[in-house]
Short mmCIF file of C-alpha atoms in Angstrom, two decimals:
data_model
loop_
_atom_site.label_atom_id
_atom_site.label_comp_id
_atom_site.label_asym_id
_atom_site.label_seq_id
_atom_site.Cartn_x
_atom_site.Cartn_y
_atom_site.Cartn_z
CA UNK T 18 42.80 -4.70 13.85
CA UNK T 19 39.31 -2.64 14.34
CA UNK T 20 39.88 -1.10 10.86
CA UNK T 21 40.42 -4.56 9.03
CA UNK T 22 37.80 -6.27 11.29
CA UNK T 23 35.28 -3.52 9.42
CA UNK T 24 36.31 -4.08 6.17
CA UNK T 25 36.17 -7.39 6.22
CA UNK T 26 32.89 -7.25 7.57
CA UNK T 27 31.64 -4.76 5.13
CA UNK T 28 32.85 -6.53 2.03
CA UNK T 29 31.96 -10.29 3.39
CA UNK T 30 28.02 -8.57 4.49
CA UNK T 31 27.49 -6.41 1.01
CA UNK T 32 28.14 -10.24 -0.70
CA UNK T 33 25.67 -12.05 1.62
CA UNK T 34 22.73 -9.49 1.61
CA UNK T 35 22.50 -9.17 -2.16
CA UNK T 36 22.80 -12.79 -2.26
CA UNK T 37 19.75 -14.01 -0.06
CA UNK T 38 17.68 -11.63 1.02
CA UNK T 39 14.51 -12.97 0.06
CA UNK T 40 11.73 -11.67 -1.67
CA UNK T 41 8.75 -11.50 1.43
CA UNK T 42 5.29 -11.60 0.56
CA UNK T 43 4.47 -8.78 2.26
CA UNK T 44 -0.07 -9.25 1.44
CA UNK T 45 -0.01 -12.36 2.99
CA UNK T 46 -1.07 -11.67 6.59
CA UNK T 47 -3.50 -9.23 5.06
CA UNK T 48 -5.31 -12.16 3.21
CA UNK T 49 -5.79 -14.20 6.25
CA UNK T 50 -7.12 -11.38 7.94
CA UNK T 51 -9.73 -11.11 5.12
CA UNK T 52 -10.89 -14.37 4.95
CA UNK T 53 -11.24 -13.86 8.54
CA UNK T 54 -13.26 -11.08 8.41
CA UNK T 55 -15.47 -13.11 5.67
CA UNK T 56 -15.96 -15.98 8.15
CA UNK T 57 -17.09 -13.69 11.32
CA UNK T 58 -18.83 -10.90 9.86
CA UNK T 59 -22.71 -10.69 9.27
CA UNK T 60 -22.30 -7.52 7.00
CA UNK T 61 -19.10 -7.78 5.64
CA UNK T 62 -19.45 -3.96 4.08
CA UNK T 63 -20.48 -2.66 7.57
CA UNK T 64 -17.01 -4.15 8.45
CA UNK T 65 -14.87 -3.09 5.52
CA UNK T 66 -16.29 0.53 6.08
CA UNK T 67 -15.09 0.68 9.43
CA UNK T 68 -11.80 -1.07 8.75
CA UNK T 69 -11.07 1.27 6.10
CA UNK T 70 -12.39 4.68 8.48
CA UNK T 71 -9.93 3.61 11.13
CA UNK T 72 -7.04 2.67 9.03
CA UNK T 73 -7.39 6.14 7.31
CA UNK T 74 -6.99 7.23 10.78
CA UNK T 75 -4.18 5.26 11.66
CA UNK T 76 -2.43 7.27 8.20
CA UNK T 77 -2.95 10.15 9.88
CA UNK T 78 -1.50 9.71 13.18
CA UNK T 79 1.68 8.06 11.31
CA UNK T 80 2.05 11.65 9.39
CA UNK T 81 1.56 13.44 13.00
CA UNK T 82 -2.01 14.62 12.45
CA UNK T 83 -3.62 13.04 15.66
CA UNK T 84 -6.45 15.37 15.60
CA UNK T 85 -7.92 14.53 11.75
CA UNK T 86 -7.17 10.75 13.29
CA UNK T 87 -9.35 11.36 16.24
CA UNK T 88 -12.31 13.19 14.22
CA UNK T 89 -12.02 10.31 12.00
CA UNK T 90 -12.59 7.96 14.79
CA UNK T 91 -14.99 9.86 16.35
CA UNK T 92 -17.38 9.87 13.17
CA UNK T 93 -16.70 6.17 12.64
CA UNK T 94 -17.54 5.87 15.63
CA UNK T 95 -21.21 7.60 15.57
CA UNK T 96 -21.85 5.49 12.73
CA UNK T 97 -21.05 2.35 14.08
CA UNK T 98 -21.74 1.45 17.65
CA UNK T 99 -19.47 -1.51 18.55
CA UNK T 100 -21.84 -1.52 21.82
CA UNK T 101 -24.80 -3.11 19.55
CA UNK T 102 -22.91 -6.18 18.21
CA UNK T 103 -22.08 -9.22 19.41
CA UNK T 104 -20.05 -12.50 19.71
CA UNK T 105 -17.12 -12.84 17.77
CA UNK T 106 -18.48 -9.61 15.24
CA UNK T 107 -18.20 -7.09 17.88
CA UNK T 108 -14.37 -8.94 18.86
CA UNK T 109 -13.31 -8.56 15.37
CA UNK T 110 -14.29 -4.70 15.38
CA UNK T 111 -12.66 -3.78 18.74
CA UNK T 112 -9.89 -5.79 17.01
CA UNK T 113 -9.27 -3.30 14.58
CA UNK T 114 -10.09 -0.81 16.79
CA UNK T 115 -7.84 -1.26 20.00
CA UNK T 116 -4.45 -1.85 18.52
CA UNK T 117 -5.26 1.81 16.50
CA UNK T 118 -6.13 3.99 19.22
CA UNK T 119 -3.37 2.24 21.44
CA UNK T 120 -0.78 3.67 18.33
CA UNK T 121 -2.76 7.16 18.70
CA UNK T 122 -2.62 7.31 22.74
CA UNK T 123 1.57 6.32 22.50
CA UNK T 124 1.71 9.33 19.61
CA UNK T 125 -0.18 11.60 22.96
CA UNK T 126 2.27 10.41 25.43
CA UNK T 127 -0.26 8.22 26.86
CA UNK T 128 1.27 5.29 27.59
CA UNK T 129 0.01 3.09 30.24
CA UNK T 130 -3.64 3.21 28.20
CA UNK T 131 -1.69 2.39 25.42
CA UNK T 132 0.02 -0.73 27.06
CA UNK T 133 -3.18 -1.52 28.31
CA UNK T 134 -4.97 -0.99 24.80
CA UNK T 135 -1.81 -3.20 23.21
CA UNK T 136 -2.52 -5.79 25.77
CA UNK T 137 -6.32 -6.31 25.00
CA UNK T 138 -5.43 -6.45 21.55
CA UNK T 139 -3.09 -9.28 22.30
CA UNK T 140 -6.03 -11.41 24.00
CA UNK T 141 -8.05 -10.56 21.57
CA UNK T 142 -5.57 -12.34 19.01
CA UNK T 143 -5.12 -15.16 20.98
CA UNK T 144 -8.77 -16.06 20.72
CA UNK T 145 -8.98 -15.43 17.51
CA UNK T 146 -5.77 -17.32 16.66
CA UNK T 147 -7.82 -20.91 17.11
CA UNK T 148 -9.57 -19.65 14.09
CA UNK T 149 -6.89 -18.82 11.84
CA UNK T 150 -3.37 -18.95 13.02
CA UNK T 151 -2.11 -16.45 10.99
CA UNK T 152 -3.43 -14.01 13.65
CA UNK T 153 -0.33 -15.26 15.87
CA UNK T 154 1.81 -12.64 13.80
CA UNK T 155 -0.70 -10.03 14.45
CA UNK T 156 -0.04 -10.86 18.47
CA UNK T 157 3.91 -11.09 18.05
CA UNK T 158 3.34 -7.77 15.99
CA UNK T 159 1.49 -6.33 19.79
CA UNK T 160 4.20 -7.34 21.50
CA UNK T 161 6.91 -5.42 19.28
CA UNK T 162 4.63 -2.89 20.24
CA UNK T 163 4.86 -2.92 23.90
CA UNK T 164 8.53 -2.77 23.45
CA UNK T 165 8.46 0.15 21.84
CA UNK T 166 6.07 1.75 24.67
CA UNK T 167 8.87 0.49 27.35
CA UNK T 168 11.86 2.49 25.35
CA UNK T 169 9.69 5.60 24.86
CA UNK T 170 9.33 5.16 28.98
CA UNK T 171 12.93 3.99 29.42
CA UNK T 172 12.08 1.23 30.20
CA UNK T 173 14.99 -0.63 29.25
CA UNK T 174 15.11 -3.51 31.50
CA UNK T 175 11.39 -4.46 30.45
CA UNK T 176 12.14 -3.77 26.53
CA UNK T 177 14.95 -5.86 26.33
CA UNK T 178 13.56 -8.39 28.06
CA UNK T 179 10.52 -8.79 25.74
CA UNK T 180 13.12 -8.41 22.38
CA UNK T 181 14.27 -11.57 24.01
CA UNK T 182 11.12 -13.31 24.63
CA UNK T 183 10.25 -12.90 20.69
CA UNK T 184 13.77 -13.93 19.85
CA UNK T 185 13.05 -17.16 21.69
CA UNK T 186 9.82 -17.72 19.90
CA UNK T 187 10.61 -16.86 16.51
CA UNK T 188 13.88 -18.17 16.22
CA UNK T 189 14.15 -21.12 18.68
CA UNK T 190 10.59 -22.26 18.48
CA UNK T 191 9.99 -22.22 22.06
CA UNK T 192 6.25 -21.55 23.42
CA UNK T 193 6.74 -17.81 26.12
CA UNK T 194 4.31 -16.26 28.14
CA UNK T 195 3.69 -12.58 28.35
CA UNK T 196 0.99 -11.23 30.53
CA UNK T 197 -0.34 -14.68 31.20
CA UNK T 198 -1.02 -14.45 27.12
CA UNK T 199 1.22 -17.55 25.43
CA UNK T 200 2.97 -17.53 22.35
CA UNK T 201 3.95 -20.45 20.27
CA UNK T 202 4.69 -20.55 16.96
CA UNK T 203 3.71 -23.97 14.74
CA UNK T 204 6.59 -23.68 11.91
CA UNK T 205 5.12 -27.32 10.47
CA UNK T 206 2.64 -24.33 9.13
CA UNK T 207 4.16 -23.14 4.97
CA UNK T 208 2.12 -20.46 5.74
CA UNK T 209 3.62 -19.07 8.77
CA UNK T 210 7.61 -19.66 7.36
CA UNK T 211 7.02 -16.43 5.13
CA UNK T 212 5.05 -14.52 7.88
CA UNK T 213 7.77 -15.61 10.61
CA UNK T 214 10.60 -14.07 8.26
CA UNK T 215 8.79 -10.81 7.72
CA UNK T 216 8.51 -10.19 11.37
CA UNK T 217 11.40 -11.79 12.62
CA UNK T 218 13.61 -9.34 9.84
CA UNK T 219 11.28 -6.41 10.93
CA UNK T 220 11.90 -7.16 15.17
CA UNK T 221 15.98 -7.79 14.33
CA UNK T 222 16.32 -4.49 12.42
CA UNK T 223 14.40 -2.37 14.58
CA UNK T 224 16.06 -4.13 17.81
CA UNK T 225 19.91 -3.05 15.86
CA UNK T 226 18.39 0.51 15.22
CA UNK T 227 17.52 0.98 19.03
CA UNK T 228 20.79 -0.58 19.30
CA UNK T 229 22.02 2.38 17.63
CA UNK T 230 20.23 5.16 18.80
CA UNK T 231 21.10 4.30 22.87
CA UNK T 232 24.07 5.43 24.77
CA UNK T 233 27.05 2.71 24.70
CA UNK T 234 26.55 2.32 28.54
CA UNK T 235 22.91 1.82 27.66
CA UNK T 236 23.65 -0.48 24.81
CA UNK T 237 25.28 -3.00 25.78
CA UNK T 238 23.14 -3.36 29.04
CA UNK T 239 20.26 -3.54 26.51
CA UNK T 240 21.74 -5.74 24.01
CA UNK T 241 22.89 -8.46 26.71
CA UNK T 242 19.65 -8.65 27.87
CA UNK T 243 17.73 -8.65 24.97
CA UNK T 244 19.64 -12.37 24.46
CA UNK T 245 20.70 -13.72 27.54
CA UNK T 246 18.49 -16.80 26.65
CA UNK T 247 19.51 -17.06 23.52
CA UNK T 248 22.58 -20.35 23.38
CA UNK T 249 24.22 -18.51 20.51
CA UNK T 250 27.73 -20.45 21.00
CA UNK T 251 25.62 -23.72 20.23
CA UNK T 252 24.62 -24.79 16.27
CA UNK T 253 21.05 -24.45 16.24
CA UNK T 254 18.35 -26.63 14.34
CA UNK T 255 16.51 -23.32 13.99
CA UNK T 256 16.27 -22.03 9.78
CA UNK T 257 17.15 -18.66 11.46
CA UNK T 258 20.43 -19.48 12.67
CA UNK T 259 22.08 -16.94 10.53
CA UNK T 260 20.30 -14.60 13.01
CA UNK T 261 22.53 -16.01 15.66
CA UNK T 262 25.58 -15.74 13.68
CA UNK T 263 24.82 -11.72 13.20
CA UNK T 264 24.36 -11.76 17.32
CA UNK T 265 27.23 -13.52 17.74
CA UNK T 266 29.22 -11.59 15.87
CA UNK T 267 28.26 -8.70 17.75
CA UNK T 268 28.90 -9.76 21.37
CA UNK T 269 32.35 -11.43 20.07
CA UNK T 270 33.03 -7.40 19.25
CA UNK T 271 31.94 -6.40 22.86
CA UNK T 272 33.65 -8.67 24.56
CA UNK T 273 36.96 -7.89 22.41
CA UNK T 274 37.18 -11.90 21.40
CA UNK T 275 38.49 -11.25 18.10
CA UNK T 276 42.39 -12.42 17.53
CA UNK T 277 42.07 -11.58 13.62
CA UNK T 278 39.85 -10.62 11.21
CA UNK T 279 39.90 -14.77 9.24
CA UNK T 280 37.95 -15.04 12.73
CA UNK T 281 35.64 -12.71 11.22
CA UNK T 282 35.08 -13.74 7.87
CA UNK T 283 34.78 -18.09 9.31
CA UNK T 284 31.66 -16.40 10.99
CA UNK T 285 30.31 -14.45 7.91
CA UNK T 286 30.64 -17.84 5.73
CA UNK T 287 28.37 -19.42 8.31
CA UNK T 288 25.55 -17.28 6.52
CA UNK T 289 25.87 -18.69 3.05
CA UNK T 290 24.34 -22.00 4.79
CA UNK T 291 21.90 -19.98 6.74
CA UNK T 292 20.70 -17.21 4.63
CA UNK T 293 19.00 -13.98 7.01
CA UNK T 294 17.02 -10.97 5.78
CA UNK T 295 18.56 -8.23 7.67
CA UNK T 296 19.77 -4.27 6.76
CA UNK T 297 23.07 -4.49 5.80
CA UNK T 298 23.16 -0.80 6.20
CA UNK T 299 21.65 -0.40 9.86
CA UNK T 300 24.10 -3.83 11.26
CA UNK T 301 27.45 -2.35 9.99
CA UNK T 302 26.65 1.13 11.34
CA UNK T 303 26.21 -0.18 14.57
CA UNK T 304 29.39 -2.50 14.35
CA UNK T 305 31.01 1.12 13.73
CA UNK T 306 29.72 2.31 16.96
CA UNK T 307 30.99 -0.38 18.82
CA UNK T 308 34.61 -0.44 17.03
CA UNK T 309 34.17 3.20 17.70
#
């Protein structure tokens, strides 16, 4: 049954992904951010200088070189004094600013200033939000952050409880508060239907890798969590609905609720009417961990 249950899931999953995985405009959000920039700034070179310094920092401490990121910042840094500005300008800088060295204090090990850092970011969005909603994503995009800071702390309890809190904005359109921040998303928005589908396929294959990567005991603590708000046995209005079919799938396997694999494919159809951008590769190699 396990073996047939795979197959059928691999072949019915290969056919769906290269069918509708759409094509993301991946510039978008940084658009919006520019036009924001246009709107706050009184020297908009000042600003793209320093954008541009601390990004080439933020390269650095991807590739592991936290030290050429920190000289980076600290000549920026001289050059710029955040200190002198004001209003909304200086906001927009420390906006750029905090969410990068939060990233280079979790590469340190540092994380409660990172949290911290990740959290001011977050309020920082959500003012600047009422002037261009795009920023939302940038906010979500903090959040995914802090649950990353919870795992690397093991956290798990916290992490999983945050996945969930995203899942319920994203995909059930329901308004959450974090840290007395709120998050609501307005899908009536055409804008925000491509930026909601980038980082809701970005959150759900990063939440199956961790998925992976913990221990089964872990796991399935994790995963439960991570959607015990979630009504996945009830058809949702939501357009991500094929998210919930994936979940679905998935706690049917954990809970052993699988008579035959036709039970299988009926579930993998439901995707053909609710298309989801999702890694093929990552979901089947963790429904091989848990037929394992």
């Amino acid at each position: 049954m396990k073996k047939n249950l795979l197959l059928e899931l691999e072949s019915s999953i290969s056919f769906i992904g290269q069918e509708f995985i759409p094509n993301l405009n991946r510039n978008l959000f940084d658009i919006e951010f520019e036009n924001l920039a246009k709107s706050v700034n009184h020297d908009i070179d000042l600003f793209n200088f320093f954008f541009v310094n601390y990004h080439n920092a933020l390269k650095e401490a991807r590739n592991n070189n936290v030290l050429n990121a920190q000289n980076i910042i600290n000549r920026t840094d001289k050059l710029i004094r955040i200190d002198s500005l004001v209003g909304d300008e200086q906001k927009l800088f420390l906006l750029v600013k905090n969410p990068i060295n939060a990233y280079i204090e979790y590469k340190l090990g540092n994380f409660k200033l990172s949290e911290e850092l990740t959290i001011s970011t977050m309020v920082l969005d959500d003012y600047f939000q009422k002037v261009n909603s795009a920023i939302f994503f940038h906010k979500i995009q903090q959040l995914q952050n802090i649950t990353r800071i919870k795992l690397r702390k093991n956290d798990y309890a916290s992490s999983s409880k945050i996945i969930g809190i995203l899942f319920s904005v994203l995909i059930l359109n329901k308004k959450e508060i974090f840290e007395e921040i709120s998050f609501e998303c307005d899908s009536q928005i055409e804008m925000h239907k491509g930026l909601k589908t980038l980082m809701l396929s970005q959150i759900f294959d990063e939440w199956i890798t961790t998925l992976i990567k913990l221990e089964s005991s872990e796991r399935n603590e994790y995963f439960l969590n991570s959607i015990s708000n979630i009504p996945l046995y009830k058809k949702s209005d939501s357009e991500f609905y094929g998210i919930l079919v994936l979940i679905d799938i998935i706690v049917n396997i954990i809970c052993d609720q699988y008579n035959s694999s036709n039970e299988v494919i009926e579930s993998i159809n439901k995707l053909v009417d609710y298309p989801v951008s999702f890694s093929k590769e990552n979901y089947l190699e963790l429904i091989k961990k848990l037929l394992s």
